[in-house]
mmCIF file of C-alpha atoms and ligand atoms in Angstrom:
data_model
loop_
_atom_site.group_PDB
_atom_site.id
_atom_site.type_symbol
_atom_site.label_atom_id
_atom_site.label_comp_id
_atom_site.label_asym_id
_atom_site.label_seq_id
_atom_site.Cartn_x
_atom_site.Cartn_y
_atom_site.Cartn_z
ATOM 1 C CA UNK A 8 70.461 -88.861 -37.544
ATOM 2 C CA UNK A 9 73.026 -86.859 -35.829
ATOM 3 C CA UNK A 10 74.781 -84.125 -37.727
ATOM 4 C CA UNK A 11 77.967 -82.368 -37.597
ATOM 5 C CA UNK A 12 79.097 -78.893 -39.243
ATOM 6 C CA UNK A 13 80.212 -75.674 -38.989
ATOM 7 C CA UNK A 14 79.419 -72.098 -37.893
ATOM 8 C CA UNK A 15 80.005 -69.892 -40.545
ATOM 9 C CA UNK A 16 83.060 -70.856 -43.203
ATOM 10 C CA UNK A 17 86.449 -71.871 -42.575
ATOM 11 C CA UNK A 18 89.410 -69.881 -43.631
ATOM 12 C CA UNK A 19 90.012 -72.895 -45.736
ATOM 13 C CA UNK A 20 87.181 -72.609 -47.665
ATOM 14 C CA UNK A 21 88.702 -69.144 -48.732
ATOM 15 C CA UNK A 22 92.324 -69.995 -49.149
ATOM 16 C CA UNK A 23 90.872 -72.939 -51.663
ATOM 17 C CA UNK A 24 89.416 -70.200 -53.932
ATOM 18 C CA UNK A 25 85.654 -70.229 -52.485
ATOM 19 C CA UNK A 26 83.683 -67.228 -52.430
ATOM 20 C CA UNK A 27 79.913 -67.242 -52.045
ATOM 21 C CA UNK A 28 78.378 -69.566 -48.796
ATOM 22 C CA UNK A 29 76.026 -70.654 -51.807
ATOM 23 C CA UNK A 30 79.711 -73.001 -52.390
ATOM 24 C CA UNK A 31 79.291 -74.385 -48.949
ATOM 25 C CA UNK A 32 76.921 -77.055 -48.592
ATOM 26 C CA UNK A 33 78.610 -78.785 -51.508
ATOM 27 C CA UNK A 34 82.257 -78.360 -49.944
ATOM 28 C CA UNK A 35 81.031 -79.235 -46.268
ATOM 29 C CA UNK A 36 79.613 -82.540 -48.353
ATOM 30 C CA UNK A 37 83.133 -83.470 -49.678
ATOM 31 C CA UNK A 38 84.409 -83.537 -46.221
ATOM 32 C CA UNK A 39 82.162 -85.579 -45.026
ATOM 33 C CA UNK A 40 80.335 -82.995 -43.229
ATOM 34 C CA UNK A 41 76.250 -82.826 -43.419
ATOM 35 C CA UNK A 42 75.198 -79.733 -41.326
ATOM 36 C CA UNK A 43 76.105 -75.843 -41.692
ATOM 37 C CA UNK A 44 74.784 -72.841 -39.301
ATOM 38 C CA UNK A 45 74.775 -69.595 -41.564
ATOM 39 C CA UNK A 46 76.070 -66.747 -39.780
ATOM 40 C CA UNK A 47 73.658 -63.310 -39.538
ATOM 41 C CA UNK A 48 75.247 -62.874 -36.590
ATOM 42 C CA UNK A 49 75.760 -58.978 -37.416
ATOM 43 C CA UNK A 50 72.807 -58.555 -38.881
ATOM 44 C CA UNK A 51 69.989 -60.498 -41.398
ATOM 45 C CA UNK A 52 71.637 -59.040 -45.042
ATOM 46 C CA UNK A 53 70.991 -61.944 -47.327
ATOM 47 C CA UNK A 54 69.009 -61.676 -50.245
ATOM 48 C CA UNK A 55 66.133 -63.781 -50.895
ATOM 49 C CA UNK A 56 67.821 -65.066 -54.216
ATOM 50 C CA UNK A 57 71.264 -66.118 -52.537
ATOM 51 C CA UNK A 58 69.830 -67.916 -49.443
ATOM 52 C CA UNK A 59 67.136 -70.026 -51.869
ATOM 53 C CA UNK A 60 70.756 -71.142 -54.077
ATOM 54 C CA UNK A 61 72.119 -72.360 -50.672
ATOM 55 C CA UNK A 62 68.547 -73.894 -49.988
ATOM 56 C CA UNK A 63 69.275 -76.201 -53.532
ATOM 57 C CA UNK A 64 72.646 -76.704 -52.768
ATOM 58 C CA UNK A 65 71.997 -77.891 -49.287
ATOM 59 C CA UNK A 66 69.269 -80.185 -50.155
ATOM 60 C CA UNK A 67 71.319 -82.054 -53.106
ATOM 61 C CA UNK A 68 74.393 -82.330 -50.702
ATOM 62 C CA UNK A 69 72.252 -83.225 -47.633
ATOM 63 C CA UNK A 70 73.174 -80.335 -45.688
ATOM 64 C CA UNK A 71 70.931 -79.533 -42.469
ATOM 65 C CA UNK A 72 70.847 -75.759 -42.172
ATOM 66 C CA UNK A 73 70.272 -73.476 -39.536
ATOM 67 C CA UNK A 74 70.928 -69.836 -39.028
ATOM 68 C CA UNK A 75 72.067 -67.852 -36.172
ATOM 69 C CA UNK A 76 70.347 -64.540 -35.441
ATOM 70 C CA UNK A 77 72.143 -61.415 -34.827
ATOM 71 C CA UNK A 78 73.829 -61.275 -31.781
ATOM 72 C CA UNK A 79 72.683 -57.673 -30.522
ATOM 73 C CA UNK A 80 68.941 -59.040 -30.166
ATOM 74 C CA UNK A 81 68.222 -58.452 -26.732
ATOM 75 C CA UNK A 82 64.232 -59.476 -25.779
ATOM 76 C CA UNK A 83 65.616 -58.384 -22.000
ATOM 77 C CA UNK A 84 66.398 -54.502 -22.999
ATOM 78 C CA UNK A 85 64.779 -51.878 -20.312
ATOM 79 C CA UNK A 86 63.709 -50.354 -23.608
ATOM 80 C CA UNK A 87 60.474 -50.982 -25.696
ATOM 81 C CA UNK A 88 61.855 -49.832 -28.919
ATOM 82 C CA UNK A 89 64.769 -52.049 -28.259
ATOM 83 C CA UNK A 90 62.933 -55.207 -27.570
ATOM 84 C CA UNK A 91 60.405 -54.355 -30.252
ATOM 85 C CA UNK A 92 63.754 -53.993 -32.767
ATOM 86 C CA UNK A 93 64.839 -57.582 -31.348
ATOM 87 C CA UNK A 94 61.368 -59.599 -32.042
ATOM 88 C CA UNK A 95 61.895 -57.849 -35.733
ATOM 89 C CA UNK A 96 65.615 -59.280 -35.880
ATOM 90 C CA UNK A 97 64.484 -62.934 -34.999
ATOM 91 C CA UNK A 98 61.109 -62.411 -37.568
ATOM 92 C CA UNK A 99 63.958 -61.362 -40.426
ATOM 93 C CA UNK A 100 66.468 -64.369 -39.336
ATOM 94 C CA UNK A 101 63.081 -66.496 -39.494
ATOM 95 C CA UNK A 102 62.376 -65.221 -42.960
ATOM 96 C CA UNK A 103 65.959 -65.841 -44.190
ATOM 97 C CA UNK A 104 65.920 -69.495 -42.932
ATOM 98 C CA UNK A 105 62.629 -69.983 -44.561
ATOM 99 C CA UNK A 106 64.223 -68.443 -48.185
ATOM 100 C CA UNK A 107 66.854 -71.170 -47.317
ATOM 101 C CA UNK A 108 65.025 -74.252 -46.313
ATOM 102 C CA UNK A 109 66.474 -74.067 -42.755
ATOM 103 C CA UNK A 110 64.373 -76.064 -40.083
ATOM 104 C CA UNK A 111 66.110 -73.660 -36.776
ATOM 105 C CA UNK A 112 67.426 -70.678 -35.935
ATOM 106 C CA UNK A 113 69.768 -70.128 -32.839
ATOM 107 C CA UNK A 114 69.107 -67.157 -30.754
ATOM 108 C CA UNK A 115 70.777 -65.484 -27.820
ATOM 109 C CA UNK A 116 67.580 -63.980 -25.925
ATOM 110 C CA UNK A 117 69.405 -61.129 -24.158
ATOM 111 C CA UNK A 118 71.784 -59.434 -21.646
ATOM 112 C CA UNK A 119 70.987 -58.640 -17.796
ATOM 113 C CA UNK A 120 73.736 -56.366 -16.841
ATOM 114 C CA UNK A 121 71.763 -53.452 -16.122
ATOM 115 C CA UNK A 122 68.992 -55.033 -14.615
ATOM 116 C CA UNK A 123 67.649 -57.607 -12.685
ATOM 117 C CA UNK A 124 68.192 -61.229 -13.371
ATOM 118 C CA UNK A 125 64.393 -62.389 -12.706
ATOM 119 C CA UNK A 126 63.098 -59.167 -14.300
ATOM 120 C CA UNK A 127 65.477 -59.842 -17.558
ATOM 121 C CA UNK A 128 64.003 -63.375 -17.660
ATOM 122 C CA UNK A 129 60.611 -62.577 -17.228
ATOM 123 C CA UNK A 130 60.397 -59.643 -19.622
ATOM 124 C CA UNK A 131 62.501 -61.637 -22.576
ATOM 125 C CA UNK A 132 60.136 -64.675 -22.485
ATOM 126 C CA UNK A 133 56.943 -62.625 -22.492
ATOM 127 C CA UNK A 134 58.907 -60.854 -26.066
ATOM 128 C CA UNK A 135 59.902 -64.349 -27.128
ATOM 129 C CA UNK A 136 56.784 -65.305 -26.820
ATOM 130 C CA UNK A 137 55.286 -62.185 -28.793
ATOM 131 C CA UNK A 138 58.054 -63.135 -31.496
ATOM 132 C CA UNK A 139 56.467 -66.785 -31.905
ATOM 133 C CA UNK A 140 53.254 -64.991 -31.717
ATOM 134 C CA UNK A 141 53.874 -63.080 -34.847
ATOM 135 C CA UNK A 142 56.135 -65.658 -36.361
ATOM 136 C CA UNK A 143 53.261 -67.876 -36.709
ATOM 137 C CA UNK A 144 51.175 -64.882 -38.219
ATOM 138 C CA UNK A 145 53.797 -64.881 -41.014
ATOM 139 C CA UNK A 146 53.644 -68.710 -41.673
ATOM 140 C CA UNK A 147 57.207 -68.954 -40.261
ATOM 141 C CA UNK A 148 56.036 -71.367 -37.443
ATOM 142 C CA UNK A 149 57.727 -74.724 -38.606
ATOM 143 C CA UNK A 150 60.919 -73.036 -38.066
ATOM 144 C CA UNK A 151 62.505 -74.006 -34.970
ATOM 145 C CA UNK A 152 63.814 -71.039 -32.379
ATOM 146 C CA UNK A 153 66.933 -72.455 -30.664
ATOM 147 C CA UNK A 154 67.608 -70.003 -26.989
ATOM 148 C CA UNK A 155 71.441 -70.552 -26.448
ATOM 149 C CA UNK A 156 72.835 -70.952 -23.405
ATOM 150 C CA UNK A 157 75.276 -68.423 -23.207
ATOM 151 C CA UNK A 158 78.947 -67.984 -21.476
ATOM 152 C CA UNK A 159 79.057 -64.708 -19.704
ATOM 153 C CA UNK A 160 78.083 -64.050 -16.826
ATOM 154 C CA UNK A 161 75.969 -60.911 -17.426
ATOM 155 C CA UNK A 162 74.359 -62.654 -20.154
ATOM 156 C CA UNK A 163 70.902 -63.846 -19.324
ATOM 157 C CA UNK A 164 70.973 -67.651 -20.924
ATOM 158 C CA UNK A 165 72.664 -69.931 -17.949
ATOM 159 C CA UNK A 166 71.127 -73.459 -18.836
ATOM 160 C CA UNK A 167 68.151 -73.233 -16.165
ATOM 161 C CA UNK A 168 67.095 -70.086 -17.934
ATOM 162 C CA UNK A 169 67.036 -71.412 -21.325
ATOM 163 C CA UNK A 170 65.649 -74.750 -20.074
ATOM 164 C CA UNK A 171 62.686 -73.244 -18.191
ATOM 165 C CA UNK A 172 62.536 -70.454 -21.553
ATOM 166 C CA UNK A 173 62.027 -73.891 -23.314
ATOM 167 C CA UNK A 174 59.036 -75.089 -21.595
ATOM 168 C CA UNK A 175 57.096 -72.412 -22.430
ATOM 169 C CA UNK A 176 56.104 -73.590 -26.253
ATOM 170 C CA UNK A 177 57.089 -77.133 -27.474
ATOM 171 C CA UNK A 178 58.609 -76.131 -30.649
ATOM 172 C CA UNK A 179 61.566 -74.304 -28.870
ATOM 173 C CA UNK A 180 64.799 -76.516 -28.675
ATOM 174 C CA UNK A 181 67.827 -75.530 -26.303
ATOM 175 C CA UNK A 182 71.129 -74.431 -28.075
ATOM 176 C CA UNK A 183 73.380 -76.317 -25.707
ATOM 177 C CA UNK A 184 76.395 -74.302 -25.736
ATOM 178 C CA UNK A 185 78.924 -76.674 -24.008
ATOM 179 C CA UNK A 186 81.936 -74.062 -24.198
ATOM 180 C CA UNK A 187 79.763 -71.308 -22.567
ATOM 181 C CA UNK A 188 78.448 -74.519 -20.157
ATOM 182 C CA UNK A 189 82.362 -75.114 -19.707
ATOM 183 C CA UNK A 190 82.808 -70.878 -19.300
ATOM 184 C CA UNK A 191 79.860 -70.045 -16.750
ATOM 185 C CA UNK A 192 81.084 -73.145 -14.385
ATOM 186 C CA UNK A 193 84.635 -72.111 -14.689
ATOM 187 C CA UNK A 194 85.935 -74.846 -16.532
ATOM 188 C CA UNK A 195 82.872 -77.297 -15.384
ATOM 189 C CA UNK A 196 82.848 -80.082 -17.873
ATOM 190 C CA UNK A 197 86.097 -82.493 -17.208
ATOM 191 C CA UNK A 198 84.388 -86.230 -16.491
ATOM 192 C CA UNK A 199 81.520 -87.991 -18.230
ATOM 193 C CA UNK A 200 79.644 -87.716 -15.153
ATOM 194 C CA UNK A 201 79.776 -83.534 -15.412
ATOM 195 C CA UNK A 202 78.277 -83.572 -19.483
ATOM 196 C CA UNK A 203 75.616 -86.459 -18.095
ATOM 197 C CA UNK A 204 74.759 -84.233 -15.225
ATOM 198 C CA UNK A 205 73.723 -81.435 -18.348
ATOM 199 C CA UNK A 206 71.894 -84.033 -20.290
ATOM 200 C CA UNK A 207 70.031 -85.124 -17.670
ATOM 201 C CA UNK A 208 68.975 -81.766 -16.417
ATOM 202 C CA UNK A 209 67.833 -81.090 -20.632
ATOM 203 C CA UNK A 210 65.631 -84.671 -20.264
ATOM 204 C CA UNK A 211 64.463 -83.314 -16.871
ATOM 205 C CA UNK A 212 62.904 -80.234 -18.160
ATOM 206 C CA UNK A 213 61.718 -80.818 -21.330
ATOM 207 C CA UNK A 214 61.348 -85.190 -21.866
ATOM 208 C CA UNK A 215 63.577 -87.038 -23.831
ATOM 209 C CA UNK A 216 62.479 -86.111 -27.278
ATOM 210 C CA UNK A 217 63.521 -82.687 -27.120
ATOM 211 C CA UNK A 218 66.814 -84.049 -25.337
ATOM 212 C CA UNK A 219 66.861 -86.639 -28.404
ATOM 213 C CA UNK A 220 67.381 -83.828 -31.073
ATOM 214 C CA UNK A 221 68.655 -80.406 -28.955
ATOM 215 C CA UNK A 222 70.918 -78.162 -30.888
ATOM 216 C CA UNK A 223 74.923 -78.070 -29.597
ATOM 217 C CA UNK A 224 77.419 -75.707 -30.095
ATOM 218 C CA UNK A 225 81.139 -77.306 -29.461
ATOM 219 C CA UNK A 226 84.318 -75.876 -29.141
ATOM 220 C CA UNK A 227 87.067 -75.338 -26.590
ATOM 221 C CA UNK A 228 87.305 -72.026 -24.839
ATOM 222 C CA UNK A 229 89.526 -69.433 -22.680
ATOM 223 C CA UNK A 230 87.205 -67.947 -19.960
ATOM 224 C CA UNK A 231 87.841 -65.539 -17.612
ATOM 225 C CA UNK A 232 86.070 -64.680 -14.039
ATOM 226 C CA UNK A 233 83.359 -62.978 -16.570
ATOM 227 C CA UNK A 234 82.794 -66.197 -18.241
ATOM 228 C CA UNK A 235 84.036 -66.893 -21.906
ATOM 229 C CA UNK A 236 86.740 -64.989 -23.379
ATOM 230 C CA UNK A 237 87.351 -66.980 -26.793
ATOM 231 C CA UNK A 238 86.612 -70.243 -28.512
ATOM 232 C CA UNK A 239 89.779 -71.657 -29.420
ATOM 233 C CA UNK A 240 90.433 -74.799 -32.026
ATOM 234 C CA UNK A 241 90.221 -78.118 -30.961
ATOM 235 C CA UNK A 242 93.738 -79.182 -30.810
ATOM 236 C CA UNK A 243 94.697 -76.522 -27.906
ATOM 237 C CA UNK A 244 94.110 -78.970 -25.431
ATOM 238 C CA UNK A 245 95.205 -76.271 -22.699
ATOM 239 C CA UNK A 246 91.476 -75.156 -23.045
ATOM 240 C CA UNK A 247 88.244 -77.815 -22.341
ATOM 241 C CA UNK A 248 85.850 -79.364 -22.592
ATOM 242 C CA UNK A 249 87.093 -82.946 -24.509
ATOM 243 C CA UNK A 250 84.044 -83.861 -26.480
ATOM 244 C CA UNK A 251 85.272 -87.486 -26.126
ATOM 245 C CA UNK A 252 82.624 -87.568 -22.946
ATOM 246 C CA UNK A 253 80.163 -85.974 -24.455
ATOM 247 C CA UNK A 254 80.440 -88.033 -27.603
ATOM 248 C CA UNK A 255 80.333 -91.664 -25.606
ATOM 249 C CA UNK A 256 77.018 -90.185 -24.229
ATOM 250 C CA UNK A 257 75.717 -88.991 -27.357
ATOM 251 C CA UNK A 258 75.986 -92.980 -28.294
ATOM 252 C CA UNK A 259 74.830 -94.649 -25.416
ATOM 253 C CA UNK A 260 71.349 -92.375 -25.088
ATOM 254 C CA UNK A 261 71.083 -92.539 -28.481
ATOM 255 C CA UNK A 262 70.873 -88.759 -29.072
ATOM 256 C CA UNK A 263 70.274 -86.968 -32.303
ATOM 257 C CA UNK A 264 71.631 -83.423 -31.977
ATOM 258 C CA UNK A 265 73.029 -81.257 -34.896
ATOM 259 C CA UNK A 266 76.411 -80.817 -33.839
ATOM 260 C CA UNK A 267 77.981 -76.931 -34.799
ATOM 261 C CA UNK A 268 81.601 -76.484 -34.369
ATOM 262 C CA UNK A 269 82.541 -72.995 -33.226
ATOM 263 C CA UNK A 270 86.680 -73.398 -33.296
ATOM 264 C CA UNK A 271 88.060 -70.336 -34.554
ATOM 265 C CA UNK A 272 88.971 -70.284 -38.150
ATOM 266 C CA UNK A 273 88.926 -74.713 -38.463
ATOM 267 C CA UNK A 274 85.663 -74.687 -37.635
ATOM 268 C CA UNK A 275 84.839 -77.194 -40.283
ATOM 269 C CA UNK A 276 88.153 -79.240 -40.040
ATOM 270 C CA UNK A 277 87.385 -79.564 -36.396
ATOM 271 C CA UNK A 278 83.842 -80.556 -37.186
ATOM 272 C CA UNK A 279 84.857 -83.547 -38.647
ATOM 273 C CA UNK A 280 87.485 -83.936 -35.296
ATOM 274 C CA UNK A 281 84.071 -83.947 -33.513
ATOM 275 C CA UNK A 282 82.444 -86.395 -35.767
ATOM 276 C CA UNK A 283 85.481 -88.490 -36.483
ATOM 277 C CA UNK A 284 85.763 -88.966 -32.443
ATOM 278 C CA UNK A 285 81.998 -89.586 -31.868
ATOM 279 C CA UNK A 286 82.169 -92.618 -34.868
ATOM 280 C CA UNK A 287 84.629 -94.109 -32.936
ATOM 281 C CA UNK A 288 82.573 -94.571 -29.673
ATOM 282 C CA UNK A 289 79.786 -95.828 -31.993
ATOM 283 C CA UNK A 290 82.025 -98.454 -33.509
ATOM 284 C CA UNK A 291 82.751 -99.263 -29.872
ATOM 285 C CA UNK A 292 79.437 -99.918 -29.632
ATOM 286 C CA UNK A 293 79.453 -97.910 -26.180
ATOM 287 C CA UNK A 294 81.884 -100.444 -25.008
ATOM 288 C CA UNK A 295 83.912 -99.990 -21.790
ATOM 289 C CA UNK A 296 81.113 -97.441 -20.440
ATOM 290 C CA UNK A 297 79.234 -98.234 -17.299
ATOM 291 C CA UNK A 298 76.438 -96.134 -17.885
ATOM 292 C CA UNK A 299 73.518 -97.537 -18.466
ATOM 293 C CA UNK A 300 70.450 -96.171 -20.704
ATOM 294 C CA UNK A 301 66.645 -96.955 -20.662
ATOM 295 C CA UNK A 302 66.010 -95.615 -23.826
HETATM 296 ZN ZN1 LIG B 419 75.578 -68.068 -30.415
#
């Protein structure tokens, strides 16, 4: 089934009196939400006791978990030590998500500033590969690692990169960012034909089942010549992509994807925008798109 929820917690959650993530799964299930990506984003400092409480809550609300790794991994560093550090990073996110019952964990593989964009590819999927490698050692390898596709420009993760990263073990699925999509191609995404182009490049690479159940990260977002600058909340329409596209799409090809808003403080309210928006193509039953579908 497809799935929509947040990335990380909503100020709302706060203001309402909430205080531990372990309250989340429940309160993402009373707004009609049934998916939530845990944030160790600056670093993996959950307890083992904590994430197994969000494991039970998630499972009696029906909340699909992931978790996103810390965002100074970088499998693409010049440095040994460093990339050695970053296949640690994405073996302690692993063991978190396992703790929680999470099925993925989103990852961004690395930076290529300061070096060469081939050599940067090349030398973060021979670590990624080391990571799965040792992941599997640790009985972590039913856990899903998601490569995102990521919106500056210096950042190695453009959607060829993560695509062809993709291909080289079965069991990685392709964080489809479509704000850092939107970012990289300087505001890319504005007809259905643009977010079909993506989707069709994603079957392309790596057959329709993976395409059937990729990860996605939605927002809107303010880029600059460098790329992203800021996710913004759904209702500044000065800022793309629509999902309304994407959505009709999802429908019509029958797609699966967990769905993770990143909006900037709403990220849940806006969640349910998302999901609110793609139940009203599927009520449409597709109708009044030309696009066909062999699947
Ligand atoms: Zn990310």
């Amino acid at each position: 089934m497809i799935r929509f929820g947040p990335s990380g917690n909503s100020e709302s959650f706060y203001e309402q009196g909430n205080k531990s993530s372990v309250q989340m799964p429940g309160w993402l299930n009373r707004m009609g939400l049934n998916a939530y990506e845990y944030q160790c984003s600056r670093g993996v400092n959950i307890d083992e006791a904590v994430a197994g409480r969000i494991g039970e809550q998630a499972a009696i609300n029906d909340v699909f978990l992931s978790v996103h790794a810390p965002y100074y991994i970088n499998l693409a560093s010049p440095e040994e030590e460093k990339r050695n550090n970053s296949i640690n990073y994405i073996i302690d996110t692993m063991k978190a998500a396992k703790w929680m019952g999470a099925k993925r964990i989103v990852v961004h593989t690395g930076s290529c500033g300061k070096v060469d964009r081939k050599w940067a590819f090349n030398t973060a999927s021979a670590a990624l590969m080391e990571a799965i490698r040792q992941c599997d050692r640790l009985g972590l390898g039913d856990i899903a690692i998601c490569p995102e596709v990521l919106g500056k420009m210096n950042q190695l993760g453009n959607l060829d990169e993560i695509l062809e990263m993709c291909r080289l073990d079965e069991r990685l699925i392709p964080t489809i960012d479509f704000a850092h999509l939107h970012a990289r191609g300087m505001g890319c995404l504005n007809t259905s034909d643009d977010f079909e182009g993506v989707l069709n490049k994603i079957e392309a690479a790596l057959g329709y089942q993976r395409l059937k159940h990729i990860h996605i990260h939605f927002s809107r977002v303010e880029f600059t010549a460098g790329g992203e600058k800021r996710h913004c909340c759904y209702d500044d329409v000065r800022f793309g992509p629509d999902f309304e596209f994407l959505a009709e799409l999802l429908y019509i090809k029958r797609m699966e994807p967990v769905i993770i808003c990143e909006s900037r403080g709403s990220m849940a309210e806006d969640a349910l925008k998302l999901k609110n928006i793609y139940e009203k193509h599927a009520a449409r039953g597709g109708i009044g798109c030309e696009k066909g579908f062999d699947h």
